[in-house]
Every structure is written in structure tokens, then in C-alpha cells.
Short mmCIF file of C-alpha atoms in Angstrom, two decimals:
data_model
loop_
_atom_site.label_atom_id
_atom_site.label_comp_id
_atom_site.label_asym_id
_atom_site.label_seq_id
_atom_site.Cartn_x
_atom_site.Cartn_y
_atom_site.Cartn_z
CA MET A 1 -137.44 -14.03 38.69
CA THR A 2 -134.02 -15.06 40.94
CA ALA A 3 -133.07 -18.16 37.96
CA ALA A 4 -133.29 -14.93 35.85
CA ILE A 5 -131.00 -12.83 37.92
CA PHE A 6 -128.40 -15.30 38.31
CA ARG A 7 -129.02 -16.14 34.63
CA ARG A 8 -127.84 -12.22 33.93
CA LEU A 9 -124.60 -12.00 36.67
CA ALA A 10 -123.77 -15.42 33.98
CA LEU A 11 -124.00 -13.09 30.90
CA PRO A 12 -121.36 -12.53 28.88
CA ALA A 13 -121.40 -8.73 29.24
CA VAL A 14 -120.48 -9.27 32.42
CA VAL A 15 -118.13 -11.68 32.61
CA SER A 16 -114.99 -9.99 32.55
CA LEU A 17 -116.53 -7.88 35.67
CA LEU A 18 -117.37 -10.79 37.67
CA ALA A 19 -114.14 -12.94 36.71
CA VAL A 20 -111.15 -11.36 39.21
CA PRO A 21 -107.75 -13.46 37.83
CA ALA A 22 -106.08 -14.71 40.81
CA ALA A 23 -103.09 -12.77 40.08
CA ALA A 24 -104.56 -9.70 40.44
CA VAL A 25 -106.61 -10.31 44.02
CA ALA A 26 -103.63 -8.39 45.81
CA GLN A 27 -104.24 -5.23 43.51
CA VAL A 28 -106.20 -2.41 43.96
CA THR A 29 -109.62 -2.60 41.83
CA PRO A 30 -111.99 -0.68 41.62
CA PHE A 31 -114.03 -4.30 42.97
CA THR A 32 -111.35 -4.46 45.52
CA GLN A 33 -111.70 -0.68 46.51
CA ALA A 34 -115.76 -1.04 46.75
CA VAL A 35 -115.07 -4.17 48.80
CA ALA A 36 -113.02 -2.05 51.06
CA VAL A 37 -115.35 0.87 51.48
CA ALA A 38 -118.32 -1.24 51.92
CA ALA A 39 -117.22 -3.59 54.53
CA SER A 40 -114.87 -0.49 56.31
CA GLY A 41 -117.95 -0.23 59.06
CA ASP A 42 -117.96 -4.33 60.00
CA GLU A 43 -114.90 -5.33 61.78
CA ALA A 44 -115.74 -9.30 61.11
CA LEU A 45 -116.25 -8.59 56.75
CA SER A 46 -113.14 -6.35 56.71
CA THR A 47 -111.56 -9.03 58.28
CA TYR A 48 -112.51 -11.67 56.35
CA TYR A 49 -112.15 -10.01 52.89
CA ARG A 50 -108.44 -8.54 53.99
CA GLU A 51 -107.60 -12.20 54.74
CA SER A 52 -109.87 -13.89 51.68
CA GLY A 53 -107.32 -11.15 49.26
CA TYR A 54 -110.78 -9.24 48.39
CA GLU A 55 -111.48 -12.97 46.48
CA PRO A 56 -114.89 -12.97 45.64
CA LEU A 57 -117.62 -15.38 47.67
CA TRP A 58 -120.46 -14.45 45.87
CA THR A 59 -120.24 -12.56 43.04
CA ASP A 60 -117.61 -14.23 40.64
CA ALA A 61 -119.31 -15.89 37.39
CA ASP A 62 -118.11 -19.38 38.52
CA ALA A 63 -120.07 -22.04 39.97
CA ASP A 64 -118.90 -22.49 43.40
CA ASP A 65 -120.10 -18.42 43.59
CA ARG A 66 -123.26 -19.61 42.11
CA ALA A 67 -124.29 -22.64 44.31
CA ARG A 68 -123.74 -19.58 47.29
CA ARG A 69 -125.39 -17.20 46.00
CA GLU A 70 -128.66 -19.62 45.29
CA ALA A 71 -128.26 -21.42 48.44
CA LEU A 72 -128.33 -18.04 50.32
CA LEU A 73 -132.00 -17.03 48.54
CA THR A 74 -132.88 -20.22 48.75
CA ALA A 75 -132.09 -19.86 52.59
CA VAL A 76 -134.09 -16.64 52.93
CA SER A 77 -136.97 -17.66 51.03
CA LYS A 78 -137.70 -19.78 54.39
CA THR A 79 -137.35 -18.65 57.04
CA ASP A 80 -141.12 -18.63 57.52
CA LEU A 81 -140.77 -22.26 58.29
CA HIS A 82 -138.47 -21.35 61.15
CA GLY A 83 -140.94 -18.52 61.98
CA LEU A 84 -138.46 -15.62 60.80
CA PRO A 85 -139.66 -12.11 59.38
CA ALA A 86 -138.95 -12.31 55.64
CA GLY A 87 -139.47 -8.58 55.52
CA ARG A 88 -136.33 -8.92 58.14
CA TYR A 89 -133.53 -10.13 55.82
CA ASP A 90 -135.15 -7.67 52.51
CA ALA A 91 -134.50 -10.22 49.47
CA ASP A 92 -135.68 -7.52 47.11
CA ARG A 93 -132.98 -5.23 47.46
CA LEU A 94 -130.71 -7.56 46.70
CA ARG A 95 -132.26 -8.53 43.60
CA SER A 96 -132.82 -5.60 42.45
CA MET A 97 -128.69 -5.05 42.88
CA MET A 98 -128.11 -7.93 41.38
CA GLY A 99 -129.55 -6.64 38.30
CA ASP A 100 -127.69 -3.35 38.64
CA ALA A 101 -124.11 -5.38 39.12
CA THR A 102 -122.97 -4.34 36.13
CA ASP A 103 -119.54 -3.29 37.00
CA ALA A 104 -117.17 -4.43 39.04
CA ARG A 105 -117.25 -0.91 41.60
CA ALA A 106 -121.54 -2.16 41.66
CA ARG A 107 -120.21 -6.04 42.27
CA GLY A 108 -118.02 -4.67 44.67
CA GLN A 109 -120.93 -2.92 46.74
CA LEU A 110 -123.61 -6.26 45.81
CA GLU A 111 -120.59 -8.75 47.19
CA VAL A 112 -120.86 -7.11 51.15
CA GLU A 113 -124.09 -6.71 50.93
CA LEU A 114 -124.29 -10.97 50.25
CA SER A 115 -122.24 -11.18 52.58
CA ARG A 116 -123.91 -8.91 55.37
CA LEU A 117 -127.20 -10.23 54.60
CA PHE A 118 -125.72 -14.19 55.00
CA LEU A 119 -124.35 -12.90 58.62
CA ARG A 120 -127.27 -11.88 59.81
CA PHE A 121 -129.44 -14.67 58.74
CA ALA A 122 -127.06 -16.81 59.87
CA SER A 123 -127.29 -15.47 63.11
CA ASP A 124 -130.83 -14.69 63.87
CA ILE A 125 -131.62 -18.61 62.58
CA SER A 126 -128.58 -19.69 64.75
CA THR A 127 -129.43 -17.80 68.12
CA GLY A 128 -132.31 -16.35 67.77
CA ILE A 129 -133.76 -11.70 66.73
CA LEU A 130 -134.53 -11.28 69.97
CA GLU A 131 -131.87 -9.53 73.39
CA PRO A 132 -133.75 -12.73 76.09
CA GLU A 133 -133.20 -9.38 78.96
CA LYS A 134 -134.40 -6.88 76.79
CA VAL A 135 -137.58 -8.48 76.19
CA VAL A 136 -138.37 -10.15 79.76
CA SER A 137 -135.68 -9.23 82.44
CA LYS A 138 -136.03 -12.22 84.27
CA ILE A 139 -134.34 -13.97 81.51
CA LYS A 140 -130.53 -13.63 82.95
CA ARG A 141 -129.31 -15.75 79.78
CA THR A 142 -127.12 -14.67 76.90
CA ALA A 143 -128.07 -16.12 73.59
CA PRO A 144 -125.22 -17.68 71.75
CA GLU A 145 -123.19 -15.28 69.39
CA ASN A 146 -121.24 -16.98 66.15
CA ASN A 147 -118.21 -16.68 65.42
CA ARG A 148 -118.66 -13.85 62.16
CA VAL A 149 -115.70 -14.39 60.24
CA GLU A 150 -115.70 -18.56 61.08
CA LEU A 151 -118.69 -18.55 59.37
CA LEU A 152 -117.67 -16.86 56.44
CA ARG A 153 -114.02 -18.72 56.09
CA ASP A 154 -116.53 -22.10 57.12
CA LEU A 155 -118.94 -21.23 53.87
CA SER A 156 -116.67 -20.76 51.49
CA THR A 157 -115.14 -24.42 51.96
CA SER A 158 -118.57 -26.00 52.39
CA ARG A 159 -121.24 -27.42 49.84
CA PRO A 160 -123.47 -24.08 50.56
CA HIS A 161 -126.89 -25.59 50.41
CA ALA A 162 -125.70 -28.17 53.21
CA PHE A 163 -124.30 -25.63 55.28
CA MET A 164 -127.57 -23.54 55.15
CA ASP A 165 -129.62 -26.30 56.13
CA ARG A 166 -126.82 -26.31 59.34
CA LEU A 167 -127.25 -23.09 60.61
CA SER A 168 -130.57 -23.77 62.10
CA PRO A 169 -130.19 -25.79 65.61
CA GLU A 170 -130.08 -29.25 65.32
CA SER A 171 -131.70 -30.36 68.24
CA LEU A 172 -134.43 -32.86 68.23
CA GLU A 173 -136.83 -30.20 69.98
CA TYR A 174 -136.50 -27.78 67.12
CA LYS A 175 -136.75 -30.10 64.28
CA ARG A 176 -140.53 -31.14 66.23
CA LEU A 177 -140.57 -27.56 66.69
CA VAL A 178 -141.11 -26.54 62.90
CA ARG A 179 -143.04 -29.38 62.36
CA GLU A 180 -146.16 -28.67 65.59
CA ARG A 181 -146.01 -25.12 63.26
CA LEU A 182 -146.80 -26.61 60.18
CA ARG A 183 -149.28 -28.71 61.80
CA LEU A 184 -150.87 -26.06 63.79
CA ILE A 185 -150.50 -23.95 60.37
CA ASP A 186 -152.56 -26.80 57.80
CA ALA A 187 -154.66 -26.49 61.54
CA VAL A 188 -155.72 -22.73 60.99
CA GLN A 189 -156.16 -22.82 56.75
CA GLN A 190 -158.51 -25.48 57.59
CA GLY A 191 -160.76 -23.88 59.19
CA SER A 192 -159.41 -25.09 63.08
CA TRP A 193 -160.50 -27.88 65.26
CA GLY A 194 -163.70 -27.70 65.08
CA GLU A 195 -167.24 -25.95 66.89
CA GLN A 196 -165.63 -25.76 70.30
CA VAL A 197 -167.03 -27.74 73.39
CA GLU A 198 -169.53 -25.82 75.48
CA ALA A 199 -171.01 -28.37 78.02
CA ALA A 200 -170.05 -27.35 82.22
CA ARG A 201 -168.94 -31.41 82.22
CA LEU A 202 -169.13 -34.32 80.16
CA ASP A 203 -167.85 -37.46 81.47
CA GLU A 204 -168.29 -41.41 80.44
CA GLY A 205 -171.61 -42.48 79.43
CA ALA A 206 -173.05 -38.38 78.13
CA SER A 207 -174.00 -37.78 74.62
CA GLY A 208 -175.24 -35.51 73.02
CA ALA A 209 -174.12 -32.24 70.74
CA ASP A 210 -171.39 -31.42 73.16
CA VAL A 211 -170.28 -34.96 72.91
CA VAL A 212 -170.36 -35.08 69.43
CA ARG A 213 -168.03 -31.85 69.41
CA LEU A 214 -165.69 -33.30 71.96
CA ARG A 215 -164.98 -36.15 69.45
CA ASP A 216 -164.46 -34.25 66.58
CA ARG A 217 -162.05 -31.88 68.47
CA LEU A 218 -160.21 -35.14 69.53
CA SER A 219 -160.11 -36.68 66.76
CA ALA A 220 -158.89 -33.12 64.29
CA MET A 221 -156.03 -32.76 67.33
CA GLY A 222 -155.13 -35.87 66.94
CA TYR A 223 -156.14 -37.71 70.37
CA LEU A 224 -158.85 -39.41 68.74
CA GLU A 225 -159.23 -42.15 65.60
CA ARG A 226 -162.39 -41.11 63.53
CA SER A 227 -165.09 -42.40 64.24
CA PRO A 228 -169.23 -42.16 64.16
CA THR A 229 -169.61 -42.90 68.20
CA GLN A 230 -172.07 -39.91 69.66
CA THR A 231 -171.52 -41.50 73.23
CA PHE A 232 -168.57 -40.35 75.56
CA ASP A 233 -166.97 -43.87 76.08
CA ALA A 234 -163.72 -45.54 76.89
CA SER A 235 -161.69 -44.67 73.94
CA MET A 236 -163.11 -41.26 74.32
CA ARG A 237 -162.29 -41.14 78.11
CA GLN A 238 -158.85 -42.38 77.20
CA ALA A 239 -158.04 -39.53 74.32
CA VAL A 240 -159.22 -37.74 76.73
CA GLU A 241 -156.82 -38.64 79.26
CA ARG A 242 -153.77 -38.68 76.48
CA PHE A 243 -154.98 -34.57 76.32
CA GLN A 244 -154.78 -34.19 80.19
CA ALA A 245 -151.62 -35.36 80.11
CA ASP A 246 -150.24 -33.16 77.18
CA HIS A 247 -151.67 -30.63 79.29
CA GLY A 248 -150.33 -30.45 82.43
CA LEU A 249 -154.07 -30.94 83.53
CA LYS A 250 -155.37 -34.01 86.29
CA ILE A 251 -155.89 -36.81 84.50
CA ASP A 252 -159.12 -38.33 85.68
CA GLY A 253 -160.94 -38.61 81.71
CA ILE A 254 -163.55 -35.66 82.40
CA VAL A 255 -164.19 -32.64 80.67
CA GLY A 256 -164.84 -29.58 82.99
CA GLY A 257 -163.81 -26.59 83.59
CA LYS A 258 -159.15 -26.37 83.01
CA THR A 259 -159.63 -29.06 80.58
CA ARG A 260 -162.81 -27.81 78.63
CA ASP A 261 -160.54 -24.48 77.99
CA GLU A 262 -157.72 -26.57 76.69
CA LEU A 263 -159.91 -28.29 74.15
CA ASN A 264 -161.02 -25.36 73.18
CA THR A 265 -158.01 -23.41 73.00
CA PRO A 266 -157.76 -22.58 69.25
CA PRO A 267 -154.78 -23.18 66.65
CA GLU A 268 -153.27 -19.86 66.53
CA ASP A 269 -152.89 -19.56 70.56
CA ARG A 270 -150.87 -22.58 70.18
CA LEU A 271 -149.13 -21.45 67.14
CA GLY A 272 -147.89 -18.33 68.94
CA SER A 273 -146.48 -20.66 72.14
CA ILE A 274 -144.80 -22.58 69.45
CA LEU A 275 -143.27 -19.17 68.08
CA VAL A 276 -141.76 -18.75 71.48
CA ALA A 277 -140.17 -21.83 72.08
CA MET A 278 -138.68 -21.75 68.19
CA GLU A 279 -137.43 -18.64 69.75
CA ARG A 280 -136.10 -19.34 72.97
CA GLU A 281 -134.87 -23.11 71.35
CA ARG A 282 -132.69 -20.50 69.06
CA TRP A 283 -131.21 -18.68 72.55
CA MET A 284 -130.37 -21.89 73.55
CA ASN A 285 -128.28 -23.62 70.49
CA ARG A 286 -125.10 -24.56 72.71
CA ASP A 287 -124.07 -28.06 74.25
CA ARG A 288 -126.36 -28.21 77.77
CA GLY A 289 -123.75 -31.13 78.73
CA GLU A 290 -124.44 -34.88 78.33
CA ARG A 291 -126.03 -34.72 82.26
CA HIS A 292 -127.48 -31.59 83.21
CA VAL A 293 -130.22 -30.73 85.27
CA TRP A 294 -133.01 -29.44 83.71
CA VAL A 295 -135.92 -27.46 85.35
CA ASN A 296 -139.02 -26.15 83.20
CA LEU A 297 -140.50 -23.79 85.73
CA THR A 298 -144.38 -23.94 83.66
CA ASP A 299 -143.89 -27.68 83.65
CA PHE A 300 -143.50 -27.95 87.81
CA ARG A 301 -140.89 -30.73 87.13
CA ALA A 302 -137.08 -31.41 87.75
CA LYS A 303 -135.21 -33.54 85.59
CA ILE A 304 -131.51 -34.85 85.55
CA ILE A 305 -130.89 -35.43 81.71
CA VAL A 306 -128.26 -38.40 80.47
CA ASP A 307 -127.55 -38.40 76.92
CA GLY A 308 -130.66 -36.68 76.21
CA GLU A 309 -132.86 -39.22 77.75
CA THR A 310 -134.81 -38.43 81.71
CA TYR A 311 -132.39 -40.25 84.26
CA PHE A 312 -134.46 -39.05 86.85
CA GLU A 313 -137.47 -36.38 87.61
CA THR A 314 -139.76 -35.24 90.34
CA LYS A 315 -142.45 -32.29 90.83
CA SER A 316 -141.53 -29.35 91.83
CA VAL A 317 -142.27 -26.08 93.02
CA ILE A 318 -141.24 -22.70 91.72
CA GLY A 319 -141.52 -19.09 92.50
CA SER A 320 -144.91 -17.50 92.73
CA ASP A 321 -146.33 -15.57 90.36
CA MET A 322 -145.06 -11.75 91.81
CA PRO A 323 -142.43 -9.90 90.62
CA ASP A 324 -140.23 -10.11 93.55
CA ARG A 325 -140.70 -13.61 93.53
CA GLU A 326 -141.05 -15.13 90.10
CA THR A 327 -137.96 -17.79 89.47
CA PRO A 328 -135.54 -16.22 86.76
CA GLU A 329 -134.20 -18.48 84.22
CA PHE A 330 -130.60 -18.89 84.05
CA SER A 331 -127.70 -21.62 83.08
CA ASP A 332 -125.38 -22.42 86.07
CA THR A 333 -123.35 -25.58 86.97
CA MET A 334 -123.90 -27.47 90.28
CA ASP A 335 -120.26 -28.12 92.30
CA HIS A 336 -121.83 -29.55 95.72
CA MET A 337 -125.59 -29.96 97.99
CA VAL A 338 -125.82 -29.10 101.28
CA ILE A 339 -126.86 -31.50 104.20
CA ASN A 340 -128.42 -30.61 107.02
CA PRO A 341 -128.57 -26.78 106.15
CA TYR A 342 -128.84 -23.40 107.86
CA TRP A 343 -131.59 -21.06 106.27
CA TYR A 344 -129.92 -17.54 105.91
CA VAL A 345 -133.03 -15.50 105.38
CA PRO A 346 -132.89 -13.18 102.47
CA ARG A 347 -132.59 -9.61 103.70
CA SER A 348 -135.96 -8.57 101.54
CA ILE A 349 -137.78 -11.12 103.31
CA ILE A 350 -136.40 -10.04 106.49
CA VAL A 351 -137.35 -6.03 106.24
CA ASN A 352 -140.66 -6.82 104.58
CA GLU A 353 -141.62 -9.88 106.22
CA TYR A 354 -140.08 -10.67 109.76
CA LEU A 355 -139.02 -7.25 111.34
CA PRO A 356 -142.31 -4.95 111.81
CA ASP A 357 -143.16 -8.47 113.59
CA LEU A 358 -139.46 -8.20 115.28
CA ARG A 359 -140.57 -4.38 116.17
CA ARG A 360 -144.18 -5.20 117.84
CA ASN A 361 -142.44 -8.72 119.70
CA PRO A 362 -138.54 -9.10 119.59
CA TYR A 363 -139.18 -12.85 120.65
CA ALA A 364 -141.05 -13.21 117.39
CA HIS A 365 -140.26 -15.95 115.13
CA GLY A 366 -138.27 -17.91 117.26
CA GLN A 367 -137.01 -20.20 115.28
CA LEU A 368 -134.70 -18.10 114.02
CA ASP A 369 -131.32 -17.26 115.16
CA VAL A 370 -130.45 -13.06 114.74
CA ILE A 371 -126.82 -12.52 114.11
CA ASN A 372 -124.92 -10.18 113.45
CA SER A 373 -121.48 -9.39 112.06
CA ARG A 374 -119.38 -10.91 113.30
CA GLY A 375 -121.70 -14.45 113.56
CA GLN A 376 -123.36 -14.26 117.01
CA ILE A 377 -126.78 -14.48 117.83
CA VAL A 378 -128.68 -11.06 119.24
CA ASN A 379 -129.82 -11.51 122.36
CA ARG A 380 -133.47 -10.67 121.32
CA GLY A 381 -134.11 -8.79 125.10
CA ARG A 382 -132.88 -5.40 123.93
CA GLY A 383 -135.31 -4.99 121.16
CA PHE A 384 -135.39 -4.50 117.36
CA SER A 385 -138.13 -1.42 117.28
CA ASN A 386 -135.69 1.44 116.69
CA TYR A 387 -134.46 -0.05 112.86
CA SER A 388 -136.11 0.59 109.96
CA SER A 389 -135.71 -1.22 106.97
CA ARG A 390 -132.97 0.48 105.97
CA THR A 391 -130.99 0.90 108.71
CA PHE A 392 -131.74 -2.91 110.51
CA PRO A 393 -127.83 -4.10 110.78
CA PHE A 394 -128.88 -7.51 111.47
CA SER A 395 -129.43 -11.13 109.51
CA MET A 396 -131.18 -14.69 110.22
CA ARG A 397 -131.08 -17.39 110.11
CA GLN A 398 -132.99 -21.24 111.08
CA LYS A 399 -130.92 -23.99 112.53
CA PRO A 400 -130.62 -27.31 110.44
CA GLY A 401 -133.70 -29.70 110.99
CA PRO A 402 -137.23 -31.48 109.95
CA GLN A 403 -138.60 -27.68 109.96
CA ASN A 404 -136.25 -25.90 108.40
CA ALA A 405 -137.12 -24.23 105.38
CA LEU A 406 -135.03 -25.96 102.79
CA GLY A 407 -135.78 -29.31 104.50
CA ARG A 408 -132.78 -31.85 105.25
CA VAL A 409 -131.00 -30.94 102.03
CA LYS A 410 -130.18 -27.97 99.21
CA PHE A 411 -128.48 -28.57 96.18
CA MET A 412 -126.34 -25.54 95.36
CA PHE A 413 -125.50 -23.89 91.81
CA PRO A 414 -123.92 -20.88 92.72
CA ASN A 415 -125.27 -17.83 91.48
CA THR A 416 -125.69 -14.22 91.39
CA TYR A 417 -129.71 -14.36 92.02
CA ASN A 418 -129.55 -16.97 95.43
CA ILE A 419 -131.12 -19.30 93.67
CA TYR A 420 -130.89 -23.24 94.29
CA LEU A 421 -132.82 -26.63 94.28
CA HIS A 422 -134.02 -28.21 98.05
CA ASP A 423 -136.47 -29.93 100.71
CA THR A 424 -139.03 -28.72 102.04
CA PRO A 425 -141.20 -28.99 105.24
CA ALA A 426 -144.58 -28.32 103.02
CA GLN A 427 -145.12 -31.67 101.08
CA SER A 428 -148.84 -30.54 100.67
CA LEU A 429 -147.85 -28.04 97.87
CA PHE A 430 -146.86 -30.92 95.48
CA GLU A 431 -150.14 -32.13 94.91
CA ARG A 432 -151.52 -28.99 93.57
CA GLU A 433 -151.55 -28.74 90.07
CA VAL A 434 -150.60 -25.33 89.24
CA ARG A 435 -147.47 -25.14 92.23
CA ALA A 436 -145.51 -21.24 92.03
CA PHE A 437 -145.96 -20.79 96.10
CA SER A 438 -141.40 -20.06 96.56
CA HIS A 439 -140.11 -17.16 97.08
CA GLY A 440 -137.96 -17.75 94.36
CA CYS A 441 -136.63 -20.91 95.02
CA ILE A 442 -137.07 -24.69 93.89
CA ARG A 443 -138.09 -26.86 95.94
CA LEU A 444 -138.21 -30.20 95.28
CA ASP A 445 -140.83 -33.53 96.14
CA ASP A 446 -138.26 -36.42 96.19
CA PRO A 447 -135.04 -34.48 97.29
CA TYR A 448 -133.37 -37.56 98.59
CA GLU A 449 -133.94 -39.36 95.84
CA PHE A 450 -132.57 -36.61 93.46
CA ALA A 451 -129.35 -36.91 95.34
CA GLU A 452 -128.93 -40.26 95.60
CA ALA A 453 -129.36 -39.98 91.16
CA LEU A 454 -126.33 -36.83 91.59
CA LEU A 455 -124.26 -38.48 93.78
CA THR A 456 -124.39 -42.52 91.75
CA LEU A 457 -123.09 -40.26 88.45
CA ASP A 458 -120.76 -38.53 90.11
CA GLY A 459 -119.55 -42.53 90.84
CA VAL A 460 -120.21 -42.70 94.54
CA ALA A 461 -120.03 -46.35 96.04
CA ASP A 462 -122.81 -46.20 98.24
CA PRO A 463 -124.96 -43.12 97.11
CA MET A 464 -127.86 -43.47 99.35
CA GLY A 465 -126.19 -45.02 102.08
CA THR A 466 -123.43 -41.56 101.92
CA PHE A 467 -126.41 -39.63 102.06
CA GLN A 468 -128.21 -40.89 104.67
CA ARG A 469 -124.70 -40.74 107.23
CA HIS A 470 -124.92 -37.16 106.36
CA LEU A 471 -128.01 -36.73 107.16
CA THR A 472 -129.02 -38.80 110.36
CA SER A 473 -125.58 -37.38 111.87
CA GLY A 474 -127.54 -33.89 111.97
CA ASN A 475 -124.48 -32.22 111.24
CA ASN A 476 -123.96 -29.48 108.78
CA THR A 477 -122.06 -31.02 106.04
CA ARG A 478 -121.14 -29.57 102.66
CA LEU A 479 -120.28 -33.00 99.79
CA GLU A 480 -118.63 -31.65 96.52
CA LEU A 481 -119.67 -33.67 92.87
CA ALA A 482 -116.45 -34.71 91.44
CA ASP A 483 -118.24 -33.65 88.48
CA PRO A 484 -120.16 -30.82 88.45
CA LEU A 485 -122.81 -30.38 86.08
CA PRO A 486 -125.11 -27.73 83.76
CA VAL A 487 -127.73 -27.10 85.41
CA HIS A 488 -131.17 -25.19 83.11
CA LEU A 489 -133.57 -23.27 84.55
CA VAL A 490 -136.05 -22.97 81.17
CA TYR A 491 -139.95 -21.34 80.42
CA ARG A 492 -141.08 -23.94 77.98
CA THR A 493 -144.73 -23.62 77.79
CA ALA A 494 -144.29 -25.83 74.26
CA ILE A 495 -142.17 -28.82 74.45
CA ALA A 496 -142.00 -30.81 71.70
CA LYS A 497 -142.27 -34.81 73.02
CA LEU A 498 -139.87 -37.78 72.21
CA ASP A 499 -142.39 -39.77 70.98
CA GLY A 500 -144.23 -37.05 68.69
CA GLY A 501 -145.86 -34.28 69.46
CA VAL A 502 -145.97 -31.69 71.69
CA GLU A 503 -147.34 -30.80 75.59
CA TYR A 504 -148.60 -27.68 76.26
CA ARG A 505 -148.53 -25.78 79.37
CA ASP A 506 -150.04 -22.47 80.98
CA ASP A 507 -148.10 -19.20 80.70
CA ILE A 508 -147.92 -18.54 84.22
CA TYR A 509 -145.60 -15.26 84.68
CA GLY A 510 -146.99 -14.01 80.95
CA ARG A 511 -143.18 -14.13 79.55
CA ASP A 512 -144.06 -15.69 76.17
CA ALA A 513 -147.18 -13.35 75.75
CA GLN A 514 -144.42 -10.81 75.53
CA ILE A 515 -141.76 -12.57 73.80
CA LEU A 516 -143.82 -13.08 70.98
CA GLU A 517 -145.74 -9.24 71.20
CA ALA A 518 -141.26 -8.35 70.78
CA LEU A 519 -141.56 -11.56 67.80
CA GLN A 520 -144.32 -9.89 65.73
CA ALA A 521 -142.97 -6.04 66.38
CA GLU A 522 -139.30 -7.76 64.37
CA GLY A 523 -142.08 -8.70 61.56
CA VAL A 524 -143.20 -12.88 62.53
CA GLU A 525 -146.15 -13.22 61.13
CA LEU A 526 -149.37 -14.81 62.70
CA PRO A 527 -152.51 -16.21 60.41
CA ARG A 528 -154.82 -13.87 60.31
CA ALA A 529 -157.43 -15.64 61.96
CA ALA A 530 -154.80 -15.56 64.93
CA LEU A 531 -154.57 -11.24 65.28
CA ARG A 532 -158.42 -11.28 64.96
CA VAL A 533 -158.67 -13.68 68.96
CA ALA A 534 -155.77 -11.72 69.91
CA SER A 535 -157.64 -8.97 68.82
CA ALA A 536 -161.39 -9.54 70.60
CA ALA A 537 -158.90 -10.82 74.01
CA GLU A 538 -158.58 -6.98 73.97
#
């Protein structure tokens, strides 16, 4: 159908309407007038056409315009590959307009509509279809904005098909997510990954029907070679361990509890995670820095990335699953660390957690200083019973030391949310699989080594010696980074692996569920089976 429309646009009967002589582009013609009127409500469109002398970009009969039309409609026809809603672009209406463009005025209107479609498609596929913070308030991130005039200019001088292909994020992460989406759709169409495993526990040496189900699911997911075995053997245990590693589980080779639940998760649910991850990747379609800190909240890990590879990695503890304690998502720049820090207690913690105790006993929480507005320590003997959460005029501070809530070092990327990375005396929490316990800041399991890695990258000659010298002094010390680096706090429940495949994590704050619902409201479709699963869950 599209090819027929292209041919109609090139028919001799309309060639005279489509071909505007170069010498006449600055003249007021029915075409230029129609373009000017149709573009008048859009500053970018008006600017582009005014600068180009109203020269057509799409609707001329020459090979360049024809190639651009074909490239655009081909790209729009593949939107489902990127998890975008095809109905959002109303291609059928544009095809109808193409068929009806039999005079210069109609062609001028078509010209602008094609540009408008292109700009919307370019924005959606490169920066996302949702506004992050409007969907989830804790996502303090703004998707990048394209220069719409530059997009039109660049298209006019580029090879159209190659240009359309470059609009989607070029990160390896995004390309791997696209491949995983296709793999999951194939699994759905093939009838899922087989029967679910029902046994409460399966370990090496077990046999029977549930072991066969386990074998078949592991094989269908790509963790185990096809095999006729009906016994839980060493190869199956190794496959289970690989599965556990990919799903953030305790790696023990035993199927039970959480491992069984993850194994039984249908591909439709995984597909939802992939669609959300693709949208999140579009939100971050910008330069992240050759060196940067990457904290994936759902993975409970903090990494230093250098040239696309992990330079240093450690476990992390994030904000607990409570509305006022969830760690927000945002990006900023780390420019210094503080060794032997004071802990200045957040106001919310003071009035909600400490003040009730202080009202009963003014000497409660004696490890903390009560500080007035002049930075002086307040005499607790006068008591605090007359103060409410609204009238309490003091701040509270914990001195540096091994029991300080921030430990012995904190890493600062100054932001309005008062979030930072830091040490902690509560080391036992790092042994948990799910590590969401803080008030919002991010605790590191290996903060000294993290500091050493940062100082090494910063060019410090003796990084650990420098750090230890300041640490053992006991003095509160601010250490500037000569070369600050970006910090990205992200939330990915689907994580593409460098060596192929995808890791999955729990939606601990429920944010991905909200994003998936918003994507579906915009017309993004999941396989029919996924909709049945969602309906049953309700």
C-alpha cells in the first residue's frame, strides 16, 4: 500500500504540483502559503521552513524526498521493535493524506504533517514517550531534549534510512534489551517456558516429575543444554547457580522459595521489565561520562565505570521501602569526599524519631550534640518538653568516629535531595540479599577501597596512603577531587550483560509497575497472555 502511494505521488498528473522550481521557493505560492499556515503553531517547524525558503523536505517528486518518505514510514512501521505504540503516529491518516495530495495546498499541509510525524517519532525513540517525574515522583530526572530544528536540518543532508536508524539510543545496553525483547516474545508465542516447578525444594540428587519440569524450564531459558536426564545432576546444579546469579539470589544451587518463584515467573512478566528498561534507557540517552559512578538501586551495588567496563564494584544498602525513605533517582557530579565526617541529622529524623525521646529525657541520644543556630552546643539540662516538631529550633550532629552513622568517610555529589554515598558501622546488613534499610542515602560495603579507586583515577600518587593519613588523624577533612565525575542513581530491574543475556531484579519500590502501566496507557502493547496474567493477579 505504501509503495502504491509513493507511486501516486510521482504520477505525471501531480509532478507539476510537486516540483517547485528553485528560483520560486521564496515566492508566495499555494504550497508555501499552506506550509507557512500549517507550521505556524510550531516554532521549530516555522523556523526550519522559513530558513529553507519553504523548500519541500518530503513531498517533491525527486529521489531525495521519495527516499525520506520511504525511510520515515519504514521506521514508523518498526516502532513495535522498540516497544513504542504504533497507533501513536497515525500512519494510516498520513497515507490517506498522501493519496489525496493532488494540489499544491494539500501537498503543503502534507509536507508539514510529515515533518511533525518525524519530530514526534524522533523524540519518542530517542528520549522516551513518558515524562519520568510525572509518572514516579521519586524519579528526579528529565529526559534529554532534541533540538527539533537541528533534526530537520540534519535529515535534509543525511542518508535517510541510516539517519532514522541512528535515532534510537546507540548504547550496547539498549541494543541488548531490543534483542531480549524479541527472545521473550518468541517464548510467549511458543507457549512460555514449559510447566512450572511446584516442589517446595529441589537439590542435587533429586529426581521425578518436578526435576523434569526444572530441566525443561532451564533449557527453554537458555541455562541448560537439552538433556534426557530425570535426575538433578551436577550440570543442573550449575545451571541453577547461573540462574540465581542472574536474578540476584543466594547462589547455592538449591531450588526452593525465592529461586522457585523466579523460575516460575512467566516471560510475559519479564517482557514488561524489558519494555520499562528500554524506556528508562531512552531517558538517559546522553553522554554519561567516560568515568562515572553507577548505582543500580534494585541491584544493591555501586560501581565505578571506566570506558564502559567495571573498574570497581561493591555492595550497597539503599533507602527502605517507605515513601519518605526511598532513594530517589537522579544524576549529579561527585566533587569531593569527607573523611571523618560529622553526621548532621536530617530534620525529618530529628522531629519524628529523636524529639519524642528528648521531650521525655533531655539526655537521650547522648551520642549526638544538640546545636543552636550559631553552631554552639546546647545545654541539655534546660530540657525540651516545651518544643513541638514545628517549634524545635535546634539541629543535631554526631561527632566523627567509628560509631558515626556515616562511618569514617562520605562521598559527596551535592544535590537538593541530601543524598550521598557513605561508610557505615552497620556491616551485618551487607550479608542480606535485599538491602533496603537506610533513610535514603547509599551505604557502601567497601568504602575505603572505593575511596582508593577514586583517588587512583584522580591521579593521586599514593591513594591509599593519602586516605589513611587523613583517616588516622581523626580530623574532619574535606578532600577535593581534581577531576569530578558523574554519579548516576538508576533503577533497572532488567540489566543487559556484557557477555550476552539479561539479569533481572525485583521491583523493590514498585516504580517499574507504575511506568509499565503508564506505557500501556500510551498504547504500548504486551502479548495477550501477559494481559491475562495481569488480570488474574488483580
